[in-house]
Amino acid sequence: SSRKILSHLSGKNEIKIIFETVGKQEIYCYVTLKGTKEMERLVKELRYKFYDVILSADVMQITEEFKLDFFPKALENL
């Protein structure tokens, strides 16, 4: 079940954010790793341990960290 996957992932240091969607049974997580080999290892591990639950796994690699500025400095003195 998805609860087993969530429990498994929440115990890993490289998982920073993890959540399950409402409605669809989907799990999203934000993972920090040193390279693609580590990501491949993690995905293979999950597919092996939860082969009866995981239908597909998509990976989106983010190579830069973006800063969102909701309050620009120009508006600070108004």
Coordinates of N, CA, C and O in Angstrom, one line a residue:
S1 N 0.8 -1.2 0.0 CA 0.0 0.0 0.0 C 0.9 1.3 0.0 O 2.1 1.2 0.3
S2 N 0.3 2.4 -0.3 CA 1.0 3.6 -0.3 C 1.5 4.0 1.1 O 2.6 4.7 1.2
R3 N 0.9 3.6 2.1 CA 1.3 3.8 3.5 C 2.7 3.2 3.7 O 3.5 3.8 4.4
K4 N 2.9 2.0 3.2 CA 4.2 1.3 3.4 C 5.3 2.1 2.6 O 6.4 2.2 3.1
I5 N 5.0 2.6 1.5 CA 6.0 3.4 0.7 C 6.3 4.7 1.4 O 7.4 5.1 1.6
L6 N 5.2 5.4 1.9 CA 5.5 6.6 2.6 C 6.3 6.4 3.9 O 7.2 7.1 4.2
S7 N 6.0 5.3 4.6 CA 6.8 5.0 5.8 C 8.3 4.7 5.4 O 9.2 5.1 6.1
H8 N 8.5 3.9 4.4 CA 9.8 3.6 3.9 C 10.6 4.9 3.5 O 11.7 5.0 3.9
L9 N 10.0 5.7 2.7 CA 10.7 6.9 2.3 C 10.9 7.9 3.4 O 11.9 8.6 3.4
S10 N 10.0 8.0 4.3 CA 10.2 9.0 5.4 C 11.4 8.7 6.3 O 11.9 9.6 7.0
G11 N 11.9 7.5 6.3 CA 13.0 7.1 7.0 C 14.4 7.4 6.4 O 15.4 7.1 6.9
K12 N 14.3 7.9 5.2 CA 15.6 8.2 4.4 C 16.0 9.6 4.5 O 15.2 10.5 4.4
N13 N 17.3 9.9 4.8 CA 17.8 11.2 5.0 C 17.7 12.1 3.7 O 17.6 13.3 3.8
E14 N 17.9 11.4 2.6 CA 17.9 12.2 1.3 C 16.5 12.7 0.9 O 16.4 13.5 0.0
I15 N 15.4 12.2 1.5 CA 14.1 12.6 1.2 C 13.8 13.9 2.1 O 13.8 13.8 3.3
K16 N 13.6 15.0 1.4 CA 13.4 16.2 2.1 C 11.9 16.6 2.3 O 11.5 17.1 3.3
I17 N 11.1 16.3 1.3 CA 9.6 16.5 1.3 C 8.9 15.3 0.7 O 9.4 14.9 -0.3
I18 N 7.9 14.9 1.3 CA 7.1 13.8 0.7 C 5.6 14.0 1.1 O 5.3 14.4 2.2
F19 N 4.8 13.8 0.1 CA 3.3 13.9 0.3 C 2.6 13.0 -0.7 O 3.1 12.7 -1.7
E20 N 1.3 12.7 -0.3 CA 0.5 11.9 -1.1 C -0.7 12.8 -1.6 O -1.2 13.6 -0.8
T21 N -1.1 12.6 -2.8 CA -2.2 13.4 -3.4 C -3.6 12.9 -2.9 O -3.7 11.7 -2.5
V22 N -4.5 13.7 -2.9 CA -5.9 13.4 -2.6 C -6.6 12.9 -3.8 O -6.4 13.5 -4.9
G23 N -7.3 11.8 -3.7 CA -8.0 11.3 -4.9 C -7.2 10.2 -5.6 O -7.4 9.0 -5.3
K24 N -6.3 10.6 -6.4 CA -5.4 9.6 -7.0 C -4.4 9.1 -6.0 O -4.0 9.8 -5.1
Q25 N -4.0 7.9 -6.2 CA -2.9 7.4 -5.3 C -1.6 7.7 -5.9 O -1.0 6.8 -6.6
E26 N -1.1 8.9 -5.7 CA 0.2 9.3 -6.2 C 1.0 9.8 -5.0 O 0.5 10.4 -4.1
I27 N 2.3 9.6 -5.1 CA 3.2 10.1 -4.0 C 4.3 10.9 -4.7 O 4.8 10.5 -5.7
Y28 N 4.5 12.1 -4.2 CA 5.5 13.0 -4.7 C 6.6 13.2 -3.6 O 6.2 13.3 -2.4
C29 N 7.8 13.3 -4.0 CA 8.8 13.6 -3.0 C 10.0 14.4 -3.6 O 10.2 14.4 -4.8
Y30 N 10.6 15.2 -2.8 CA 11.7 16.0 -3.1 C 12.9 15.4 -2.5 O 13.0 15.2 -1.3
V31 N 13.9 15.0 -3.4 CA 15.0 14.2 -2.9 C 16.3 14.9 -3.3 O 16.4 15.5 -4.4
T32 N 17.2 15.0 -2.4 CA 18.5 15.6 -2.7 C 19.6 14.5 -2.8 O 19.8 13.7 -1.8
L33 N 20.2 14.4 -3.9 CA 21.2 13.3 -4.2 C 22.4 13.9 -4.9 O 22.3 15.0 -5.5
K34 N 23.5 13.2 -4.9 CA 24.7 13.7 -5.5 C 24.8 13.5 -7.0 O 25.6 14.1 -7.7
G35 N 24.0 12.6 -7.5 CA 24.1 12.3 -8.9 C 23.0 11.4 -9.4 O 22.1 10.9 -8.6
T36 N 22.9 11.1 -10.7 CA 21.9 10.3 -11.3 C 22.0 8.8 -10.9 O 21.0 8.2 -10.9
K37 N 23.2 8.4 -10.6 CA 23.4 7.0 -10.2 C 22.6 6.7 -8.9 O 22.0 5.7 -8.7
E38 N 22.7 7.7 -8.0 CA 22.0 7.5 -6.7 C 20.5 7.5 -6.9 O 19.7 6.8 -6.3
M39 N 20.0 8.3 -7.9 CA 18.6 8.4 -8.2 C 18.1 7.0 -8.8 O 17.1 6.5 -8.4
E40 N 18.9 6.5 -9.7 CA 18.6 5.2 -10.3 C 18.6 4.1 -9.2 O 17.7 3.3 -9.3
R41 N 19.5 4.2 -8.3 CA 19.5 3.2 -7.2 C 18.2 3.3 -6.4 O 17.6 2.3 -6.1
L42 N 17.8 4.5 -6.0 CA 16.6 4.7 -5.2 C 15.4 4.2 -6.0 O 14.5 3.5 -5.4
V43 N 15.2 4.5 -7.2 CA 14.1 4.1 -8.0 C 14.1 2.6 -8.2 O 13.0 1.9 -8.0
K44 N 15.2 2.0 -8.4 CA 15.3 0.5 -8.5 C 14.9 -0.1 -7.2 O 14.2 -1.2 -7.2
E45 N 15.4 0.4 -6.1 CA 15.1 -0.1 -4.8 C 13.6 -0.1 -4.5 O 13.0 -1.1 -4.1
L46 N 12.9 1.1 -4.8 CA 11.5 1.2 -4.6 C 10.7 0.2 -5.5 O 9.8 -0.4 -5.1
R47 N 11.1 0.1 -6.8 CA 10.4 -0.8 -7.7 C 10.6 -2.3 -7.2 O 9.7 -3.0 -7.3
Y48 N 11.7 -2.6 -6.7 CA 12.0 -4.0 -6.2 C 11.1 -4.3 -4.9 O 10.5 -5.3 -4.9
K49 N 11.2 -3.3 -4.0 CA 10.5 -3.6 -2.7 C 8.9 -3.5 -2.8 O 8.2 -4.1 -2.1
F50 N 8.5 -2.6 -3.8 CA 7.1 -2.3 -3.9 C 6.5 -2.6 -5.3 O 5.7 -1.9 -5.8
Y51 N 7.0 -3.7 -5.9 CA 6.7 -4.1 -7.3 C 5.2 -4.3 -7.5 O 4.7 -4.0 -8.5
D52 N 4.5 -4.7 -6.4 CA 3.1 -4.9 -6.5 C 2.2 -3.7 -6.3 O 1.0 -3.7 -6.6
V53 N 2.8 -2.6 -6.0 CA 2.1 -1.3 -5.7 C 2.4 -0.2 -6.7 O 1.5 0.5 -7.2
I54 N 3.7 -0.1 -7.1 CA 4.1 1.0 -8.0 C 3.8 0.6 -9.4 O 4.3 -0.4 -10.0
L55 N 3.0 1.4 -10.1 CA 2.7 1.2 -11.5 C 3.7 1.9 -12.4 O 4.0 1.4 -13.4
S56 N 4.1 3.1 -12.0 CA 5.1 3.9 -12.8 C 5.8 4.9 -11.8 O 5.3 5.2 -10.8
A57 N 7.0 5.3 -12.3 CA 7.8 6.2 -11.5 C 8.4 7.2 -12.5 O 9.0 6.8 -13.5
D58 N 8.1 8.5 -12.3 CA 8.7 9.6 -13.1 C 9.7 10.4 -12.3 O 9.4 10.7 -11.1
V59 N 10.8 10.7 -12.9 CA 11.8 11.5 -12.2 C 12.0 12.8 -13.0 O 12.1 12.8 -14.2
M60 N 12.0 13.9 -12.2 CA 12.3 15.2 -12.8 C 13.6 15.8 -12.1 O 13.5 16.0 -10.9
Q61 N 14.6 15.9 -12.8 CA 15.9 16.4 -12.3 C 15.9 17.9 -12.3 O 15.7 18.5 -13.3
I62 N 16.2 18.4 -11.1 CA 16.4 19.9 -10.9 C 17.8 20.1 -10.6 O 18.3 19.6 -9.6
T63 N 18.5 20.9 -11.4 CA 19.9 21.1 -11.2 C 20.3 22.5 -10.7 O 21.4 22.8 -10.4
E64 N 19.3 23.4 -10.5 CA 19.5 24.7 -10.0 C 18.4 25.0 -8.9 O 17.3 24.5 -9.0
E65 N 18.8 25.7 -8.0 CA 17.9 26.1 -6.9 C 17.4 27.6 -7.2 O 18.2 28.5 -7.4
F66 N 16.1 27.7 -7.2 CA 15.5 29.0 -7.5 C 15.0 29.7 -6.3 O 14.5 29.0 -5.4
K67 N 15.2 31.0 -6.2 CA 14.7 31.7 -5.1 C 13.4 32.5 -5.5 O 13.5 33.2 -6.5
L68 N 12.3 32.2 -4.8 CA 11.1 33.0 -5.1 C 11.0 34.2 -4.2 O 11.1 34.1 -3.0
D69 N 10.9 35.4 -4.8 CA 10.8 36.6 -4.1 C 9.4 37.2 -4.2 O 9.1 37.8 -5.2
F70 N 8.6 36.9 -3.2 CA 7.2 37.4 -3.2 C 7.1 38.9 -2.8 O 6.1 39.5 -3.0
F71 N 8.1 39.4 -2.3 CA 8.1 40.8 -1.8 C 9.4 41.5 -2.2 O 10.4 41.6 -1.5
P72 N 9.4 42.1 -3.5 CA 10.6 42.8 -4.0 C 11.1 43.9 -3.1 O 10.3 44.6 -2.4
K73 N 12.3 44.2 -3.1 CA 13.0 45.2 -2.3 C 12.4 46.6 -2.6 O 12.3 47.4 -1.7
A74 N 12.0 46.8 -3.8 CA 11.5 48.1 -4.2 C 10.2 48.5 -3.4 O 9.9 49.6 -3.2
L75 N 9.5 47.5 -3.0 CA 8.2 47.7 -2.2 C 8.4 47.8 -0.7 O 7.5 48.1 0.0
E76 N 9.6 47.5 -0.2 CA 9.9 47.5 1.2 C 9.7 48.9 1.9 O 9.3 49.0 3.0
N77 N 10.0 50.0 1.2 CA 10.0 51.3 1.7 C 8.6 52.1 1.5 O 8.5 53.2 1.9
L78 N 7.7 51.4 0.9 CA 6.4 52.1 0.7 C 5.5 52.1 1.9 O 5.5 51.4 2.8

